[in-house]
XYZ file of C-alpha atoms in Angstrom:
556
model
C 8.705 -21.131 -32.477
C 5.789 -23.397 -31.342
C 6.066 -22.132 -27.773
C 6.353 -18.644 -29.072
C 3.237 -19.540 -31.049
C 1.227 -20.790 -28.085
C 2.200 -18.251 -26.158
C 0.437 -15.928 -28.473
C -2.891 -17.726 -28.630
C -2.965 -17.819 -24.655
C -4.821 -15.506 -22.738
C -1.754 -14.421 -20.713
C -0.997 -12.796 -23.885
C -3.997 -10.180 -24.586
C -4.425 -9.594 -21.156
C -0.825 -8.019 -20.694
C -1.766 -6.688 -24.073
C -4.896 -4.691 -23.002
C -3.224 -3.934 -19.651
C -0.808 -1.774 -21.425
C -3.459 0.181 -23.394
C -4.543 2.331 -20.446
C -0.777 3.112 -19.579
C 0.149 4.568 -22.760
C -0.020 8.214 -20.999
C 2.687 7.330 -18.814
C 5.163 7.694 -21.496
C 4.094 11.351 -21.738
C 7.019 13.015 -20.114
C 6.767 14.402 -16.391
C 4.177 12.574 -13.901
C 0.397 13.053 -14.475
C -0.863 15.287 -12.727
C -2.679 13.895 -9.539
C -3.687 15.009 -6.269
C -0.695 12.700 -4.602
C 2.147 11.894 -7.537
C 3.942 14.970 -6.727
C 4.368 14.373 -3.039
C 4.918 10.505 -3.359
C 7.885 10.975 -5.706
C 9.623 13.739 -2.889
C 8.629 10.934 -0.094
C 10.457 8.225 -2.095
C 13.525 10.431 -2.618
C 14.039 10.918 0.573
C 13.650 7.459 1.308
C 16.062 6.562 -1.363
C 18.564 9.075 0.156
C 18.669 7.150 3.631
C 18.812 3.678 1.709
C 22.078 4.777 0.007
C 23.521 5.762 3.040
C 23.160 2.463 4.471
C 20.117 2.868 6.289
C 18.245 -0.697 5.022
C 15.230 0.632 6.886
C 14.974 3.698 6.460
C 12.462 6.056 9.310
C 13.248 9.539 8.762
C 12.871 12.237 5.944
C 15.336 14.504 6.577
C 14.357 16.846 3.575
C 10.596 16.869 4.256
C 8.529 19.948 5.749
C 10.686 22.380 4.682
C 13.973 20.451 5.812
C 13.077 20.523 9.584
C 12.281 16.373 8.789
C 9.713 14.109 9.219
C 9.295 10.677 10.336
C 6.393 9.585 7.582
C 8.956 6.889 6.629
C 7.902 5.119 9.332
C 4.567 5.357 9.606
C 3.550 5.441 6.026
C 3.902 1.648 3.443
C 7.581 1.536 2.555
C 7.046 -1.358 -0.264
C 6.569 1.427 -2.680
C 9.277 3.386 -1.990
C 11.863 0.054 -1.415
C 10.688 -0.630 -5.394
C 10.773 3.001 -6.662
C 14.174 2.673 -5.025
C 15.265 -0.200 -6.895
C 14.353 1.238 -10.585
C 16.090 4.918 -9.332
C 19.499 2.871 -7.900
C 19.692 1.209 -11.852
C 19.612 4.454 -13.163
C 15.850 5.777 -13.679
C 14.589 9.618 -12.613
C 12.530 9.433 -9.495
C 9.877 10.411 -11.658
C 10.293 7.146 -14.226
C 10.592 5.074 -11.275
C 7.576 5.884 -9.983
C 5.887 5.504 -13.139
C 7.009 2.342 -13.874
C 5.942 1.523 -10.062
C 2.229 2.341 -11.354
C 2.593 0.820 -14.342
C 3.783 -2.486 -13.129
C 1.487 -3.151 -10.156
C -1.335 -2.155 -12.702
C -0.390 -5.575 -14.883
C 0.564 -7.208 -12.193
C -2.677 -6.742 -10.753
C -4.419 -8.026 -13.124
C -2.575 -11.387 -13.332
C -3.130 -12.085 -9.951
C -6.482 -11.940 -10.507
C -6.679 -14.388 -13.674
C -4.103 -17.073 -11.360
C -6.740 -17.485 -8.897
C -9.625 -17.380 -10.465
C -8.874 -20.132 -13.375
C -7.653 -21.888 -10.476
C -10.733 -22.171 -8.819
C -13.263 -21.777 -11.434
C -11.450 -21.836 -15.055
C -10.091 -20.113 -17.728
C -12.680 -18.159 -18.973
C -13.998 -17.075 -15.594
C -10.099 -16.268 -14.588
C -10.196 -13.622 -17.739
C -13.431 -12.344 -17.224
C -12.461 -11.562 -13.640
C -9.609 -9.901 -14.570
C -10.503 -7.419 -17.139
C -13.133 -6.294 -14.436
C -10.409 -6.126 -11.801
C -8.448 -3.970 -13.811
C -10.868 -1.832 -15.985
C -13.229 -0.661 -13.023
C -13.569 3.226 -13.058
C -12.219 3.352 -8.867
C -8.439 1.682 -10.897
C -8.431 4.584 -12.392
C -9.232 7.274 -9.975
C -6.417 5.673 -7.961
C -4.130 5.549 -11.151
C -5.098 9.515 -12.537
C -6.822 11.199 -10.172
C -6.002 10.535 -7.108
C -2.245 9.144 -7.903
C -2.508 6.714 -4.976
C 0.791 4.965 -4.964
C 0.327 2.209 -2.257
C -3.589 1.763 -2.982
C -2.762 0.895 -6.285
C 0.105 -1.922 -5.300
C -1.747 -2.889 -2.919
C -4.431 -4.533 -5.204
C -1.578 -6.763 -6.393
C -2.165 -9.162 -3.223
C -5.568 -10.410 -2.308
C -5.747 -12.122 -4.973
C -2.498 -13.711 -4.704
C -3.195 -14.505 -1.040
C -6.716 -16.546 -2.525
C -4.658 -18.438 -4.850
C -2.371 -19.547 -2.114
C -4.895 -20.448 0.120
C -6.847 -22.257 -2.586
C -3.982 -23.915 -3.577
C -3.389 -25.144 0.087
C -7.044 -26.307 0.324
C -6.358 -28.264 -3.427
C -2.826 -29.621 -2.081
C -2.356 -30.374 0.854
C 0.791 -32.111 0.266
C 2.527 -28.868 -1.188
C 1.605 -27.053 2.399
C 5.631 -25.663 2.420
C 5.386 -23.609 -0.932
C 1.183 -22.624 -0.028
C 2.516 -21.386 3.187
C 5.878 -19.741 2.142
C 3.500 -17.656 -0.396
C 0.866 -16.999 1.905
C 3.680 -15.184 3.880
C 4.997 -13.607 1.524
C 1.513 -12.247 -0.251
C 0.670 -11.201 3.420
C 3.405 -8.904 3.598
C 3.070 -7.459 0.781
C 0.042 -6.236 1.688
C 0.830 -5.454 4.693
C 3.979 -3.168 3.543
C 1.819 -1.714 0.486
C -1.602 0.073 2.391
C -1.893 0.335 6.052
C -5.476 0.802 5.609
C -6.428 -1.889 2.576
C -4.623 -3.979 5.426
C -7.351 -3.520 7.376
C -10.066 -3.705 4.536
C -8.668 -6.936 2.915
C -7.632 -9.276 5.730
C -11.033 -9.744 7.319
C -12.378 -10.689 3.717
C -9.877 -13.481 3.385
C -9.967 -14.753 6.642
C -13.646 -15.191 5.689
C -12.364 -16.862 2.314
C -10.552 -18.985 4.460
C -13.243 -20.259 6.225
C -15.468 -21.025 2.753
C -11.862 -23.426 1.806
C -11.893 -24.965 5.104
C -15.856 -26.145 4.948
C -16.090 -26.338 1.493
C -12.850 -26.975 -0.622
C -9.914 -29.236 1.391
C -10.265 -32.462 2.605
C -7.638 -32.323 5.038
C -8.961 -29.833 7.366
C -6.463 -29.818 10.319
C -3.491 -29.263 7.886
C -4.979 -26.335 6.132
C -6.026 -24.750 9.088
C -2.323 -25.112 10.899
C -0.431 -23.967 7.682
C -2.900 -20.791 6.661
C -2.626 -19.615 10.039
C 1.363 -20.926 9.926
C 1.353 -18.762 6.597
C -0.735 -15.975 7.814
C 1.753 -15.546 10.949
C 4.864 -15.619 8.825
C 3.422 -12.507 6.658
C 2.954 -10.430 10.209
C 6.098 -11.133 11.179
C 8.009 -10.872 8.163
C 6.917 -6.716 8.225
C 7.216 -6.516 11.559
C 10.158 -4.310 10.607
C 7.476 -1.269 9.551
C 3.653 -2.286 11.343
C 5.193 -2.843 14.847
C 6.930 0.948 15.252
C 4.151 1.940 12.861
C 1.858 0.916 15.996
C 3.382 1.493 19.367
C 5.094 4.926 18.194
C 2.230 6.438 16.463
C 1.521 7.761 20.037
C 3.992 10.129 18.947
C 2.406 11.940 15.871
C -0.770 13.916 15.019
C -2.547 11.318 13.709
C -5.620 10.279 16.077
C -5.666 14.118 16.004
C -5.759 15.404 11.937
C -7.915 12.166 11.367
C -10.760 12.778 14.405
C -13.704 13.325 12.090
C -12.295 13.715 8.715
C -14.610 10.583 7.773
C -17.569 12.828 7.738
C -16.172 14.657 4.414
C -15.916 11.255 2.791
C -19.084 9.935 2.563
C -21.017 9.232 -0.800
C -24.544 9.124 -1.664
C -26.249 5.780 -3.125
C -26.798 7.036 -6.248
C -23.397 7.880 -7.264
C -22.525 4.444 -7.285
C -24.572 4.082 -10.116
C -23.838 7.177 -11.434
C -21.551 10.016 -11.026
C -19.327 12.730 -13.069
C -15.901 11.745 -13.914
C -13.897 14.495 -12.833
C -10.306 14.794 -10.916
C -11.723 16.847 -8.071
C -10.773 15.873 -4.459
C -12.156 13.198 -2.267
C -15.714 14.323 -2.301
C -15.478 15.219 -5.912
C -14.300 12.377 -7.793
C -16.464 9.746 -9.400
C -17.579 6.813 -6.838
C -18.990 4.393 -9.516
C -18.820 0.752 -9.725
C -19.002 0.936 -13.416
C -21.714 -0.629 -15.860
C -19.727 -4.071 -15.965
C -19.252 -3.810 -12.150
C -23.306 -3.671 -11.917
C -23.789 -6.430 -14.355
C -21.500 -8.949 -12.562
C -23.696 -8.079 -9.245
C -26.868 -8.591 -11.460
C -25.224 -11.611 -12.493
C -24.245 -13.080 -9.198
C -27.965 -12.586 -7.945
C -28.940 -15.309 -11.253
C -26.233 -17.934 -10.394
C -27.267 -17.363 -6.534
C -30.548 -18.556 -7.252
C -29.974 -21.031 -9.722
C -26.882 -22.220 -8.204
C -27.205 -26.192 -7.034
C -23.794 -26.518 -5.223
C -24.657 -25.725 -1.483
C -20.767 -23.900 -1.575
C -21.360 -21.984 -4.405
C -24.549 -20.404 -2.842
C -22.117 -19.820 0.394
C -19.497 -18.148 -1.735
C -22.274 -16.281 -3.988
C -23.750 -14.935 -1.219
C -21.254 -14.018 1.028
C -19.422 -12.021 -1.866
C -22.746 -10.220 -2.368
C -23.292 -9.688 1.615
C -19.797 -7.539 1.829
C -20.610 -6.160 -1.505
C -23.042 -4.174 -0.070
C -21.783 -4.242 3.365
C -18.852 -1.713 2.091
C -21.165 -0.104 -0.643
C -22.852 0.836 3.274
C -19.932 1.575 5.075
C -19.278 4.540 2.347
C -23.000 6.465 2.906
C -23.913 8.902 5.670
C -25.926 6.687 7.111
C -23.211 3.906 8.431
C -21.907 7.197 10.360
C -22.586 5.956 13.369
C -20.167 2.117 13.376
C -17.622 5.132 11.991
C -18.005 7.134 15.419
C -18.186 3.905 17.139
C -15.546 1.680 16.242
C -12.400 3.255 16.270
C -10.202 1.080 13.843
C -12.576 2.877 11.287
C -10.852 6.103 11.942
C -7.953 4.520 10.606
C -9.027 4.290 7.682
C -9.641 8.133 6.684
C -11.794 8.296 4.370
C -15.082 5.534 3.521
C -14.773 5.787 -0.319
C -11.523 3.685 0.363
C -14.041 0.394 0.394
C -14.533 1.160 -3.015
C -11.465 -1.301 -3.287
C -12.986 -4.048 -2.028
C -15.845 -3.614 -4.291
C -13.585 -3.638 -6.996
C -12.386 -7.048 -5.437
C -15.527 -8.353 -4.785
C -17.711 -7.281 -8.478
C -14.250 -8.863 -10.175
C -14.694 -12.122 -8.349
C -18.376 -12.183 -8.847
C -18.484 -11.700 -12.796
C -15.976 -14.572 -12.974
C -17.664 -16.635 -10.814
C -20.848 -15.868 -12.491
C -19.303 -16.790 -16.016
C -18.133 -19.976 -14.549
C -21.807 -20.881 -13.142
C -23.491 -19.915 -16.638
C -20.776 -22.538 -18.143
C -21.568 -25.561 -15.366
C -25.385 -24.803 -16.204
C -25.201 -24.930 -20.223
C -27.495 -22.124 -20.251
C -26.192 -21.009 -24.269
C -23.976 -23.442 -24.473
C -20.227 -23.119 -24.638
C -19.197 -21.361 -27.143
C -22.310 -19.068 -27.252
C -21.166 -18.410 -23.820
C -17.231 -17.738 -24.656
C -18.190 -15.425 -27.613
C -20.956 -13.522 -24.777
C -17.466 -13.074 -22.688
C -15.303 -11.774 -25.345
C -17.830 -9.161 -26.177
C -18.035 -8.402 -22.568
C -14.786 -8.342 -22.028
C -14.344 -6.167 -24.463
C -17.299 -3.147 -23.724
C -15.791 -3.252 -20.684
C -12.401 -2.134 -21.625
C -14.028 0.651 -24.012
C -16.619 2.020 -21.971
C -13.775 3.213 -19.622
C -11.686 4.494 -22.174
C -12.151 8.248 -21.503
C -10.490 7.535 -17.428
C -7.498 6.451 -19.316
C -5.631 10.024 -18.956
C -4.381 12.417 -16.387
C -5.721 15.821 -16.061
C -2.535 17.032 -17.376
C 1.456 16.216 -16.561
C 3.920 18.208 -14.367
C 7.594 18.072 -14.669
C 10.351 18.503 -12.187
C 14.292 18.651 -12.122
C 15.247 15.834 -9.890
C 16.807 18.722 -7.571
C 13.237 19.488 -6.807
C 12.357 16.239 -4.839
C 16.390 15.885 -3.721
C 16.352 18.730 -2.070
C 14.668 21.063 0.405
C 10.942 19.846 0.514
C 7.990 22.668 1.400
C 5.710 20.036 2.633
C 4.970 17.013 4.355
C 4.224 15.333 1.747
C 1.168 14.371 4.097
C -1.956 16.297 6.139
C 0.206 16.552 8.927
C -0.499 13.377 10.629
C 3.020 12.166 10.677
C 4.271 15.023 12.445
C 5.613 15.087 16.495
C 3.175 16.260 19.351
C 5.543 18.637 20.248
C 5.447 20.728 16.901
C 3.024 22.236 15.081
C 1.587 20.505 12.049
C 3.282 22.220 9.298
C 6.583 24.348 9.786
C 5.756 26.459 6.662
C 8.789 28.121 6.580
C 12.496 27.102 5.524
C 15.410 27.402 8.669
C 17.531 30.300 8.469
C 20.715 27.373 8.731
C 20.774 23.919 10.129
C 22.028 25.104 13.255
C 22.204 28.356 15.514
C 23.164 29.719 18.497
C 20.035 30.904 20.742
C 22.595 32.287 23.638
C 25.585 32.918 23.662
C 28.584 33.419 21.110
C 30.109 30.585 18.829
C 31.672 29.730 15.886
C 30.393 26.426 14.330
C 31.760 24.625 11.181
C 29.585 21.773 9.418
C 31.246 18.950 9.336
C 28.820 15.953 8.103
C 24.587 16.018 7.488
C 23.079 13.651 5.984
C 19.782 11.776 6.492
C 20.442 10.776 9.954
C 23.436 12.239 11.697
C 24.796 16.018 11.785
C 28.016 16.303 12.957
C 29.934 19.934 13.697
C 32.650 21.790 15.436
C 31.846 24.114 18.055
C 34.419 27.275 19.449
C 33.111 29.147 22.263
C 34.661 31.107 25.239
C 31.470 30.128 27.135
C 28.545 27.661 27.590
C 26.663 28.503 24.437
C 23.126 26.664 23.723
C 22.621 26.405 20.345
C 19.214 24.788 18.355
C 19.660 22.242 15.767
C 16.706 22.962 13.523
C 15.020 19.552 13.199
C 12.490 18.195 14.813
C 12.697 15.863 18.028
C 11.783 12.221 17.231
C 12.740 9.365 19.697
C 15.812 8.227 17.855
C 17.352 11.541 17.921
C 20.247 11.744 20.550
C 23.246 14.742 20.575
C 26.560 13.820 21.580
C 29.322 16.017 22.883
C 33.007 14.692 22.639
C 31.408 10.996 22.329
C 28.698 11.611 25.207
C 25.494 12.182 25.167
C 23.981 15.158 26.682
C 20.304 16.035 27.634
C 18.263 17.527 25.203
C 15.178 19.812 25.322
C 12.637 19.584 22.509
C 9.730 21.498 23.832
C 10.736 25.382 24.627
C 8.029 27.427 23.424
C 10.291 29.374 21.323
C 11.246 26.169 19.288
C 8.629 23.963 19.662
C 9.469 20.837 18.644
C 13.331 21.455 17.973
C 16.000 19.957 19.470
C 17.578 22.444 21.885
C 21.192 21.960 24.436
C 23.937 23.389 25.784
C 27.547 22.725 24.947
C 30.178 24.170 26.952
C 33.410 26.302 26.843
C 35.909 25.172 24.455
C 36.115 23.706 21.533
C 34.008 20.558 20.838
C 33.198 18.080 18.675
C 29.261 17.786 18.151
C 27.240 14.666 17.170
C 23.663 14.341 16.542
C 22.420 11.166 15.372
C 19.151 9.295 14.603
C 19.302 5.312 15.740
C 16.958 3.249 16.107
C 15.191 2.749 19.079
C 14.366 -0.412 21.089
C 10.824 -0.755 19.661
C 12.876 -0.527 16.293
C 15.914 -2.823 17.019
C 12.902 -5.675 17.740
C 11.031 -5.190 15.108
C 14.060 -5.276 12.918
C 15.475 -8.657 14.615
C 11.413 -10.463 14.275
C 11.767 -9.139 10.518
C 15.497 -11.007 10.167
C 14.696 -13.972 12.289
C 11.295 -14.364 10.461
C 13.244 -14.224 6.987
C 15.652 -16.972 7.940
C 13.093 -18.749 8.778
C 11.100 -19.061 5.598
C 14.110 -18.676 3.764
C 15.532 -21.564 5.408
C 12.071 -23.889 4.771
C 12.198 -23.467 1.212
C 15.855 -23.912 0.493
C 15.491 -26.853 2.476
C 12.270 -28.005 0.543
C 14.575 -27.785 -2.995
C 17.287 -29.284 -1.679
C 15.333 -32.331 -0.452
C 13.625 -32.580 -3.909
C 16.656 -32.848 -5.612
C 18.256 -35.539 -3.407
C 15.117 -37.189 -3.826
């Protein structure tokens, strides 16, 4: 009962509290309506369809654009879709299990961000930080307008990855579990956002740095086990970022995504001010939010009143790619987009409006804690300043705490025959067009000849049927070519044509006279089988470490 008590009083308590409050409308039935919910849940049922047939990693969508298939599995975060998953397999709708995906990494979120900063700079700071974290306006574009599925797990990690590193920095001596979670925080973030991959790890690398001058004693071993840790987390989702890499050569992407940056850019005033609306990526409100602002203001204060030579580091480098990425998202960083061509991967500029959300968080909590060190009001002058805080900042985004409206769908809907591809096309072959826009007439068909053909087996990955013919027939199989695909006559594989003008992109080849048994199957590739094998070894590896690490404990 005292526990129970405690547990109560503690701040872990009202923060999961006021977490819920802005999830309430996702016990409305159906799945707000968003610009990417709809196409998310159909991308995670086909996903879930290859997991149950034993595919563990699953790389094709047999369902999407239109049924022809699409490998966006492969290309696109699969930690989403391995979770969503895992709530469908225990007996959710896709549409439940996607909500509760949003609705956990929302609180989860949050957490992460109150461990590490009353780690490094106390309680108070640690639920300041938080609260801003989770109630800035760009949570809640991702969460109801937008409906960005990976974006929003994604923010579940960089502060988990801080906390490790800090924690390395504090304890040297506990490098094994530091390191084991650095890996693991790594690949989460890895496996939740390609591109907040690309955002976030260059900002803790730099946070890195700050520990190693500033924070640890023992320099060597925190510089051996971070970069230890952060090799563990690469190599751990090797399964998904190596063929995500070395095949994209394959799609549409550099492509759809030449110059679609342009379109994404945001004047400086909106980040002050602008509309809340649920129009598209131009459209929808780019603001930091009124607490966002004040924590900058803040930071500025403790900057120059700051004594600790670290602090000012910290302080200021915070506030350097503050506005760095508040830059990056105007017309006139345009040029470093047209110039450096990892930007292009990144779509669209307002996606740094993540790390500001990051960076404002860790600044008002810092700032709290260097108001507290200086006894400006005093303590408890101070706490009660928070709470109130705190607490205008929750309200003052109350009205971004619905969708525009809800949608609902029979589960048949995303099971089935999808009309899209559930991206802009960037996922889809060379060889095709971008969008098939129109259902096949039947999975197979004979394009000369004459031939009887019974279905025997499709699923996600293999197509299996019966051919009768008095001559060489060649027939189409009406999905699209994707290295993995192979057709197999009587057990052998055959050549295959995937180019023809007349069905561009679809696997074409003869079979002759007779009757015969046809196979065509999707395996992985070489590029996939490694990957796979660095994921599995990598595993062991870690797994290994800290089984070994409790074992030893207990002997001791």
């Amino acid at each position: 009962m005292k526990n129970y008590s405690s547990f109560l009083k503690s701040p872990w308590f009202w923060l999961i509290l006021v977490s819920i409050l802005p999830l309430v409308p996702m016990l409305h039935e159906g799945i707000p309506l968003t610009h990417d919910g709809r196409i998310h849940i159909a991308r995670i049922a086909n996903f879930y369809a290859s997991l149950t047939e034993g595919n563990v990693v699953p790389r094709w969508a047999s369902n999407l654009n239109w049924g022809y298939g699409s490998p966006i599995v492969e290309f696109v975060y699969p930690l989403t879709s391995y979770v969503a998953s895992l709530f469908h397999g225990v007996g959710f709708s896709l549409i439940d299990s996607t909500k509760l995906v949003f609705s956990l990494a929302y609180i989860l979120s949050l957490l992460t961000m109150y461990i590490w900063v009353t780690a490094g700079w106390g309680r108070v700071a640690g639920v300041v930080a938080a609260i801003l974290y989770a109630f800035s306006p760009y949570r809640f574009v991702d969460l109801y307008v937008r409906g960005a599925l990976g974006e929003h797990v994604a923010f579940i990690f960089p502060p988990l990855i801080c906390w490790s590193l800090w924690y390395l920095a504090r304890y040297p001596k506990k490098f094994l579990a530091s390191m084991i979670v650095i890996a693991v925080s790594t690949a989460g973030l890895i496996l939740s956002h390609n591109a907040l991959s690309v955002i976030f790890l260059p900002i803790l690398g730099m946070y890195g740095l700050y520990l190693y001058f500033y924070e640890t004693k023992q320099k060597n071993r925190f510089v051996l086990f971070s970069l230890i840790g952060l090799m563990f987390g690469f190599l751990l989702s090797a399964f998904f970022w190596v063929p995500a890499v070395f095949e994209q050569k394959y799609i549409l992407i550099d492509k759809v995504t030449k110059g679609a940056y342009g379109g994404g850019f945001t004047a400086w005033n909106w980040f002050f001010s602008s509309p809340w609306n649920y129009g598209g990526g131009s459209e929808f409100s780019k603001e930091i939010g009124l607490s966002g602002w004040v924590a900058i203001i803040g930071a500025f204060w403790c900057l120059w009143r700051a004594k600790q030579r670290g602090a000012k580091w910290f302080i200021g480098g915070c506030l350097f790619f503050f506005f760095t990425a508040l830059f990056l998202m105007t017309p006139q960083s345009a040029g470093i987009w047209e110039r450096v061509p990892l930007m292009v991967k990144l779509q669209f500029p307002w996606r740094f409006l993540s790390l500001t959300t990051f960076l404002a968080a860790v600044l008002g909590g810092v700032s709290i804690a260097q108001i507290l060190s200086l006894s400006i009001w005093g303590q408890n002058t101070t706490r009660l300043l928070c709470i109130i805080f705190c607490f205008l900042s929750i309200i003052i985004t109350s009205k971004m705490w619905r969708p525009n409206g809800y949608i609902n769908f029979p589960e048949e809907y995303f099971t089935g025959i999808f009309d899209a591809t559930t991206d802009t096309g960037e996922a889809s072959p060379i060889w095709s067009v971008r969008f098939m826009e129109h259902r096949p007439k039947a999975p197979i068909e004979v394009i000369s000849g004459t031939a009887s053909i019974e279905m025997r087996l499709r699923n996600t990955t293999t197509r299996a049927y019966t051919i009768k013919s008095e001559r060489e027939v060649q027939l189409v199989e009406n999905t699209l070519y994707f290295p993995g695909w192979n057709v197999f006559v009587d057990d052998k594989i055959i050549p295959i044509e995937f180019q023809s003008s007349l069905h561009r992109g679809l696997m074409t080849f003869f079979v002759p006279k007779g009757v015969h048994t046809v196979t065509i199957r999707f395996s992985d590739t070489k590029t996939h089988r490694m990957a796979n094998w660095i994921s599995i070894l990598s595993f062991m590896v870690i797994s290994g470490m800290g089984l070994g690490a409790i074992l030893w404990k207990k002997r001791k």
